Tab-separated table of C-alpha atoms in Angstrom:
chain	number	residue	atom	x	y	z
A	1	MET	CA	24.207	23.772	5.446
A	2	PRO	CA	25.853	20.598	3.829
A	3	LEU	CA	25.640	20.063	0.034
A	4	LEU	CA	23.386	17.133	-1.193
A	5	PRO	CA	25.347	13.976	-2.723
A	6	LEU	CA	25.374	12.943	-6.283
A	7	GLY	CA	22.171	10.836	-7.285
A	8	LYS	CA	18.502	10.829	-6.171
A	9	LEU	CA	17.312	13.377	-3.652
A	10	PRO	CA	16.858	11.729	-0.160
A	11	GLY	CA	13.640	10.171	0.105
A	12	GLU	CA	12.722	11.984	3.349
A	13	LEU	CA	13.522	15.379	1.725
A	14	LEU	CA	11.849	14.417	-1.456
A	15	GLN	CA	8.526	13.342	0.183
A	16	ALA	CA	8.441	16.488	2.355
A	17	VAL	CA	8.732	18.701	-0.508
A	18	LEU	CA	5.925	16.740	-2.576
A	19	ASP	CA	3.768	16.754	0.438
A	20	LYS	CA	3.749	20.488	0.216
A	21	HIS	CA	2.689	20.352	-3.527
A	22	VAL	CA	-0.537	17.938	-3.408
A	23	PRO	CA	-1.976	17.939	-7.047
A	24	ARG	CA	-5.647	19.495	-6.778
A	25	ASP	CA	-6.916	18.063	-10.116
A	26	PRO	CA	-9.489	15.229	-9.035
A	27	ARG	CA	-8.472	13.400	-12.141
A	28	VAL	CA	-4.917	12.588	-10.642
A	29	VAL	CA	-5.218	9.082	-9.486
A	30	VAL	CA	-1.624	8.636	-8.545
A	31	GLY	CA	0.527	11.685	-8.139
A	32	PRO	CA	4.143	12.343	-7.158
A	33	ARG	CA	5.298	10.117	-4.187
A	34	VAL	CA	8.546	8.496	-3.439
A	35	GLY	CA	8.565	4.944	-4.861
A	36	GLU	CA	5.871	5.222	-7.269
A	37	ASP	CA	7.110	4.721	-10.812
A	38	ALA	CA	4.688	6.894	-12.820
A	39	ALA	CA	1.789	9.243	-12.422
A	40	VAL	CA	-1.870	8.090	-13.414
A	41	ILE	CA	-4.645	10.338	-14.560
A	42	ASP	CA	-8.180	9.561	-15.266
A	43	LEU	CA	-9.177	10.136	-18.980
A	44	GLY	CA	-12.675	8.879	-18.205
A	45	ASP	CA	-12.720	5.369	-20.253
A	46	ARG	CA	-9.039	4.615	-19.474
A	47	TYR	CA	-5.826	5.933	-17.376
A	48	LEU	CA	-2.821	7.886	-18.986
A	49	VAL	CA	0.257	6.794	-17.227
A	50	ALA	CA	3.183	9.383	-17.415
A	51	THR	CA	6.729	9.150	-16.227
A	52	ALA	CA	10.075	11.331	-16.670
A	53	ASP	CA	13.538	9.875	-16.064
A	54	PRO	CA	16.901	11.428	-17.205
A	55	ILE	CA	19.835	9.301	-18.289
A	56	THR	CA	22.809	10.990	-16.534
A	57	PHE	CA	25.378	8.098	-15.818
A	58	ALA	CA	25.555	6.282	-19.167
A	59	THR	CA	27.166	7.858	-22.279
A	60	ASP	CA	27.137	4.679	-24.717
A	61	ASP	CA	23.815	3.952	-26.114
A	62	LEU	CA	22.403	6.840	-24.429
A	63	GLY	CA	19.092	6.822	-26.465
A	64	TRP	CA	18.489	3.142	-26.082
A	65	TYR	CA	18.842	3.528	-22.143
A	66	ALA	CA	16.511	6.388	-22.234
A	67	LEU	CA	13.847	4.818	-24.024
A	68	HIS	CA	13.975	1.468	-21.983
A	69	VAL	CA	14.291	3.066	-18.622
A	70	ASN	CA	11.299	5.345	-19.321
A	71	ALA	CA	9.329	2.458	-20.759
A	72	ASN	CA	10.025	0.136	-17.760
A	73	ASP	CA	8.325	2.912	-15.598
A	74	ILE	CA	5.130	2.516	-17.707
A	75	VAL	CA	4.872	-1.139	-17.849
A	76	VAL	CA	5.262	-1.630	-14.051
A	77	ARG	CA	1.943	0.089	-13.932
A	78	GLY	CA	0.495	-2.557	-16.035
A	79	ALA	CA	0.193	-0.061	-19.113
A	80	THR	CA	1.557	0.029	-22.543
A	81	PRO	CA	4.050	2.681	-23.509
A	82	ARG	CA	2.753	4.852	-26.601
A	83	TRP	CA	4.548	8.075	-26.930
A	84	PHE	CA	7.777	9.487	-25.996
A	85	LEU	CA	9.588	13.109	-25.673
A	86	ALA	CA	13.177	13.414	-25.262
A	87	THR	CA	14.910	16.597	-23.951
A	88	LEU	CA	18.753	16.296	-25.185
A	89	LEU	CA	21.259	18.488	-23.476
A	90	LEU	CA	24.334	18.402	-25.435
A	91	PRO	CA	27.941	19.422	-24.192
A	92	ALA	CA	29.450	22.495	-25.868
A	93	ARG	CA	32.827	22.287	-27.535
A	94	THR	CA	32.370	18.281	-27.851
A	95	THR	CA	29.149	18.093	-30.019
A	96	ASP	CA	29.099	17.798	-33.664
A	97	ALA	CA	26.284	16.820	-36.338
A	98	GLU	CA	27.300	13.324	-36.386
A	99	THR	CA	26.968	12.898	-32.637
A	100	VAL	CA	23.241	14.286	-32.994
A	101	ARG	CA	22.502	11.936	-35.767
A	102	ALA	CA	23.747	8.787	-34.058
A	103	LEU	CA	21.903	9.788	-31.066
A	104	PHE	CA	18.713	10.358	-32.840
A	105	ALA	CA	19.378	6.896	-34.468
A	106	GLN	CA	19.565	5.244	-31.055
A	107	LEU	CA	16.215	6.850	-30.338
A	108	ALA	CA	14.577	5.769	-33.434
A	109	ALA	CA	15.695	2.075	-33.125
A	110	ALA	CA	14.608	1.904	-29.482
A	111	CYS	CA	11.267	3.593	-30.381
A	112	GLU	CA	10.744	0.999	-33.091
A	113	ASP	CA	11.757	-1.813	-30.823
A	114	LEU	CA	9.054	-0.770	-28.327
A	115	GLU	CA	6.641	0.334	-30.988
A	116	VAL	CA	6.584	3.812	-29.294
A	117	ALA	CA	6.256	7.181	-31.224
A	118	LEU	CA	8.605	9.801	-30.702
A	119	VAL	CA	6.370	12.854	-30.394
A	120	GLY	CA	8.270	15.789	-29.282
A	121	GLY	CA	10.806	17.185	-26.760
A	122	HIS	CA	13.640	19.583	-27.030
A	123	THR	CA	17.410	19.827	-28.044
A	124	GLU	CA	20.186	22.209	-27.414
A	125	VAL	CA	23.936	22.375	-26.942
A	126	THR	CA	24.777	23.863	-23.702
A	127	HIS	CA	27.569	24.943	-21.391
A	128	GLY	CA	28.446	23.339	-18.112
A	129	LEU	CA	28.088	19.596	-19.177
A	130	ASP	CA	30.801	17.112	-19.706
A	131	ARG	CA	28.615	14.319	-21.192
A	132	ALA	CA	25.242	14.286	-23.107
A	133	ILE	CA	22.176	13.826	-21.080
A	134	VAL	CA	18.768	12.711	-22.344
A	135	ALA	CA	15.681	13.728	-20.040
A	136	GLY	CA	12.798	11.493	-21.357
A	137	THR	CA	9.200	11.604	-20.646
A	138	MET	CA	7.005	8.530	-21.702
A	139	LEU	CA	3.144	8.411	-21.888
A	140	GLY	CA	1.212	5.211	-21.999
A	141	GLU	CA	-2.302	4.106	-21.116
A	142	VAL	CA	-3.949	1.203	-19.358
A	143	ALA	CA	-7.527	-0.104	-18.700
A	144	LYS	CA	-8.727	0.830	-15.250
A	145	ASP	CA	-9.248	-2.729	-14.053
A	146	LYS	CA	-5.452	-3.572	-15.014
A	147	LEU	CA	-3.786	-0.644	-13.010
A	148	VAL	CA	-1.056	-1.845	-10.758
A	149	THR	CA	0.972	0.452	-8.400
A	150	THR	CA	4.004	0.117	-6.151
A	151	GLY	CA	1.805	0.730	-3.184
A	152	GLY	CA	-0.413	-2.142	-3.884
A	153	ALA	CA	1.572	-4.867	-1.887
A	154	ARG	CA	-0.488	-7.020	0.651
A	155	VAL	CA	0.498	-8.721	3.879
A	156	GLY	CA	1.132	-12.198	2.894
A	157	ASP	CA	2.115	-11.624	-0.627
A	158	ALA	CA	5.156	-13.192	-2.209
A	159	ILE	CA	7.905	-10.756	-3.210
A	160	VAL	CA	9.264	-11.983	-6.834
A	161	LEU	CA	12.238	-10.789	-8.266
A	162	ILE	CA	13.103	-10.953	-11.981
A	163	GLU	CA	16.929	-10.660	-12.570
A	164	GLY	CA	17.874	-8.026	-14.734
A	165	ALA	CA	25.704	-4.804	-14.717
A	166	ALA	CA	26.222	-3.150	-17.979
A	167	ILE	CA	26.968	0.539	-16.781
A	168	ILE	CA	30.039	-0.171	-14.973
A	169	ALA	CA	31.670	-2.704	-17.738
A	170	ARG	CA	31.009	0.429	-20.438
A	171	GLU	CA	31.882	3.422	-18.379
A	172	LYS	CA	34.989	1.829	-16.727
A	173	GLU	CA	36.306	-0.836	-18.914
A	174	ALA	CA	40.118	0.431	-18.727
A	175	GLU	CA	39.942	0.372	-14.875
A	176	LEU	CA	38.246	-3.040	-14.712
A	177	ARG	CA	41.043	-4.428	-16.742
A	178	ALA	CA	43.783	-2.783	-14.624
A	179	ARG	CA	42.374	-4.387	-11.654
A	180	GLY	CA	42.407	-7.656	-13.204
A	181	VAL	CA	38.990	-8.272	-14.121
A	182	PRO	CA	38.961	-10.604	-17.242
A	183	ALA	CA	38.390	-9.321	-20.729
A	184	ALA	CA	35.633	-11.839	-21.256
A	185	THR	CA	33.672	-10.814	-18.133
A	186	ILE	CA	33.854	-7.165	-19.336
A	187	ARG	CA	32.535	-8.187	-22.805
A	188	ARG	CA	29.614	-10.226	-21.351
A	189	ALA	CA	28.667	-7.417	-19.057
A	190	LYS	CA	28.815	-4.887	-21.709
A	191	GLY	CA	26.288	-6.982	-23.532
A	192	PHE	CA	23.697	-7.040	-20.986
A	193	LEU	CA	22.291	-3.798	-22.231
A	194	ARG	CA	20.472	-5.740	-24.864
A	195	THR	CA	20.997	-9.356	-23.723
A	196	PRO	CA	19.228	-10.145	-21.666
A	197	GLY	CA	18.428	-6.325	-21.599
A	198	ILE	CA	17.290	-3.632	-19.561
A	199	SER	CA	13.598	-3.795	-20.542
A	200	VAL	CA	11.241	-5.320	-18.260
A	201	ARG	CA	8.202	-5.162	-20.634
A	202	PRO	CA	7.940	-8.951	-21.615
A	203	GLU	CA	8.006	-10.027	-17.996
A	204	ALA	CA	5.623	-7.382	-16.763
A	205	GLU	CA	3.080	-8.014	-19.455
A	206	LEU	CA	3.279	-11.907	-18.978
A	207	ALA	CA	2.831	-11.786	-15.277
A	208	CYS	CA	-0.077	-9.343	-15.700
A	209	GLU	CA	-1.815	-11.701	-18.317
A	210	LEU	CA	-1.450	-14.666	-15.928
A	211	ALA	CA	-2.182	-13.396	-12.330
A	212	SER	CA	-3.581	-10.476	-10.305
A	213	VAL	CA	-0.265	-8.553	-9.756
A	214	HIS	CA	-0.835	-6.534	-6.424
A	215	ALA	CA	2.346	-4.410	-6.901
A	216	MET	CA	5.197	-3.864	-9.273
A	217	HIS	CA	8.455	-1.692	-8.802
A	218	ASP	CA	11.296	-0.909	-11.432
A	219	PRO	CA	14.540	-1.033	-9.475
A	220	THR	CA	16.776	1.364	-10.834
A	221	GLU	CA	19.108	4.092	-8.985
A	222	GLY	CA	19.870	2.909	-5.542
A	223	GLY	CA	19.532	-0.734	-6.512
A	224	LEU	CA	17.458	-3.449	-5.084
A	225	ALA	CA	17.569	-2.413	-1.456
A	226	THR	CA	16.337	1.190	-2.417
A	227	ALA	CA	13.400	-0.439	-4.281
A	228	LEU	CA	12.594	-2.720	-1.684
A	229	HIS	CA	12.289	0.042	1.018
A	230	GLU	CA	10.454	2.273	-1.617
A	231	LEU	CA	7.854	-0.693	-1.982
A	232	ALA	CA	7.394	-1.173	1.416
A	233	ASP	CA	7.155	2.626	2.218
A	234	ALA	CA	4.279	3.070	-0.640
A	235	ALA	CA	2.242	-0.070	0.576
A	236	GLY	CA	2.920	0.739	4.174
A	237	VAL	CA	3.981	-2.736	4.824
A	238	GLY	CA	7.074	-4.545	6.208
A	239	LEU	CA	9.225	-6.997	4.140
A	240	ARG	CA	11.187	-10.224	5.041
A	241	VAL	CA	13.762	-10.815	2.421
A	242	ASP	CA	15.802	-14.078	2.048
A	243	ARG	CA	19.362	-12.981	1.487
A	244	ASP	CA	20.359	-16.181	-0.243
A	245	ARG	CA	17.676	-15.969	-2.867
A	246	ILE	CA	18.968	-12.775	-4.084
A	247	MET	CA	20.729	-13.664	-7.291
A	248	VAL	CA	23.456	-11.509	-8.504
A	249	LEU	CA	24.940	-12.319	-11.872
A	250	PRO	CA	28.410	-13.565	-11.605
A	251	GLU	CA	29.772	-10.775	-13.983
A	252	GLY	CA	27.919	-8.108	-11.878
A	253	LYS	CA	29.321	-9.421	-8.696
A	254	LEU	CA	32.965	-9.272	-10.103
A	255	LEU	CA	32.509	-5.747	-11.357
A	256	CYS	CA	31.094	-4.709	-8.140
A	257	GLU	CA	33.827	-6.356	-6.188
A	258	ALA	CA	36.717	-4.715	-8.391
A	259	PHE	CA	35.491	-1.224	-7.145
A	260	GLY	CA	34.264	-2.414	-3.821
A	261	LEU	CA	30.767	-1.611	-4.410
A	262	ASP	CA	27.602	-3.456	-2.639
A	263	PRO	CA	25.395	-5.174	-5.575
A	264	LEU	CA	22.268	-4.271	-3.352
A	265	GLY	CA	22.805	-0.759	-3.727
A	266	THR	CA	23.873	-0.400	-7.465
A	267	ILE	CA	21.571	0.566	-10.055
A	268	ALA	CA	19.344	-2.326	-11.310
A	269	SER	CA	17.852	-1.554	-14.525
A	270	GLY	CA	16.367	-4.643	-15.990
A	271	ALA	CA	15.168	-6.138	-12.770
A	272	LEU	CA	11.637	-6.263	-11.785
A	273	LEU	CA	9.984	-6.488	-8.310
A	274	MET	CA	6.531	-7.620	-7.733
A	275	THR	CA	4.138	-9.094	-5.170
A	276	LEU	CA	1.216	-11.185	-5.674
A	277	ASP	CA	-0.698	-14.121	-3.748
A	278	PRO	CA	1.646	-16.952	-3.170
A	279	ALA	CA	-0.329	-19.550	-5.145
A	280	GLU	CA	-0.379	-17.134	-8.190
A	281	ALA	CA	3.518	-16.346	-7.926
A	282	GLY	CA	4.489	-19.924	-8.299
A	283	MET	CA	2.364	-20.076	-11.348
A	284	VAL	CA	4.209	-16.824	-12.896
A	285	ILE	CA	7.554	-18.099	-11.849
A	286	HIS	CA	7.088	-21.231	-13.634
A	287	ALA	CA	5.618	-19.553	-16.793
A	288	LEU	CA	8.636	-17.189	-16.833
A	289	ALA	CA	10.999	-19.968	-16.512
A	290	ARG	CA	9.448	-21.756	-19.596
A	291	GLU	CA	10.290	-18.266	-21.325
A	292	SER	CA	14.078	-18.652	-20.104
A	293	ILE	CA	13.636	-15.766	-17.886
A	294	ASP	CA	15.218	-15.980	-14.617
A	295	CYS	CA	12.559	-15.458	-11.785
A	296	HIS	CA	12.979	-16.165	-8.031
A	297	PHE	CA	10.562	-15.809	-4.805
A	298	ILE	CA	12.805	-13.884	-2.518
A	299	GLY	CA	10.489	-13.069	0.466
A	300	GLN	CA	7.134	-12.103	2.131
A	301	VAL	CA	5.212	-9.103	2.520
A	302	VAL	CA	4.572	-8.732	6.383
A	303	ASP	CA	3.299	-6.092	8.874
A	304	ARG	CA	4.903	-2.838	8.794
A	305	ALA	CA	5.792	-3.153	12.340
A	306	GLN	CA	8.263	-5.865	11.337
A	307	GLY	CA	10.368	-3.391	9.076
A	308	VAL	CA	12.227	-4.270	6.235
A	309	ARG	CA	14.662	-6.974	6.929
A	310	LEU	CA	17.219	-9.497	5.430
A	311	VAL	CA	16.936	-13.173	6.668
A	312	ASP	CA	19.526	-15.970	6.792
A	313	GLY	CA	18.151	-18.702	8.544
A	314	THR	CA	17.262	-17.882	12.158
A	315	LYS	CA	19.077	-14.566	11.593
A	316	SER	CA	17.900	-11.356	10.388
A	317	TRP	CA	18.994	-7.765	10.179
A	318	PRO	CA	17.941	-4.396	8.696
A	319	MET	CA	17.928	-4.023	4.964
A	320	PRO	CA	20.761	-1.567	4.169
A	321	VAL	CA	19.965	1.775	3.199
A	322	PHE	CA	21.855	3.684	0.349
A	323	PRO	CA	21.777	7.308	0.623
A	324	GLN	CA	23.121	7.429	-2.971
A	325	ASP	CA	23.550	4.756	-5.604
A	326	GLU	CA	26.680	2.950	-5.272
A	327	ILE	CA	27.770	3.711	-8.974
A	328	THR	CA	27.853	7.306	-8.063
A	329	ARG	CA	31.091	6.605	-6.339
A	330	LEU	CA	32.761	5.792	-9.507
A	331	PHE	CA	31.929	9.197	-11.033
A	332	ARG	CA	32.543	11.143	-8.031
A	333	GLU	CA	36.092	9.610	-7.912
A	334	ALA	CA	36.609	10.083	-11.634
């Protein structure tokens, strides 16, 4: 039997496994499902929202990534992140006390930035690792009438993309320089972690305040293409996406070109997908623009029979499928 590739488990395999382990607790409102960003549990007067996400690719600013990536999965539920648990797995023979202090300082700074409490977790130095791994669990809460899911997209909705390529620049700087990418481009891309940043919390909160958002999804591993497929599958709909309206930051495009990667399949932390009524979509786009947040209408939710397709004028073709994130190719080749 062939071995599985790096990255997320194949969606069909994962869903088949999850389908055999359906939660029996009636308080589980949203359980494990491909494309859904976080679980939702009924606490009576409100919903508890829970997610778990490890950081395995990035080594620089690991604590910062862990907090914001997990918080993003909470806020796309329309919820507020509250509590964080961190499991820190540290490589043997390269971890010292200063490494631990630096990592906890990153976690503390990110918790303060997000107004989240670090409430527990686990730490250990372990064998078999060549880099530190942080596996995070974030808990949040949301009023019952404010919940948003990935599967809430409706036929006729507008698809809106909020733009979020820091990992490549931070992990492969020497190779990028050797391939002729200008130092200024690499420097700007490295700064994207914090400016504009990978957090989608301000954008998600503003959109939910202004409009009735039907669906939100946080494109991460597998990039925008994977996120669009997941959104369509979760909602049982099709999508028509205008290829020319998908904006890629110039720095991100250059970095992907240097390694022959497709930006559509490259990890997209910091981006945000949402669907909502077209009239409300225009209102949200204009409001975000006033806050200097780059936001675009990129397509429409259609009947499932039409599939998930990219459109360019009168031409259309299936949205590409990426069995693994494009960035994993860099780590496989390392």
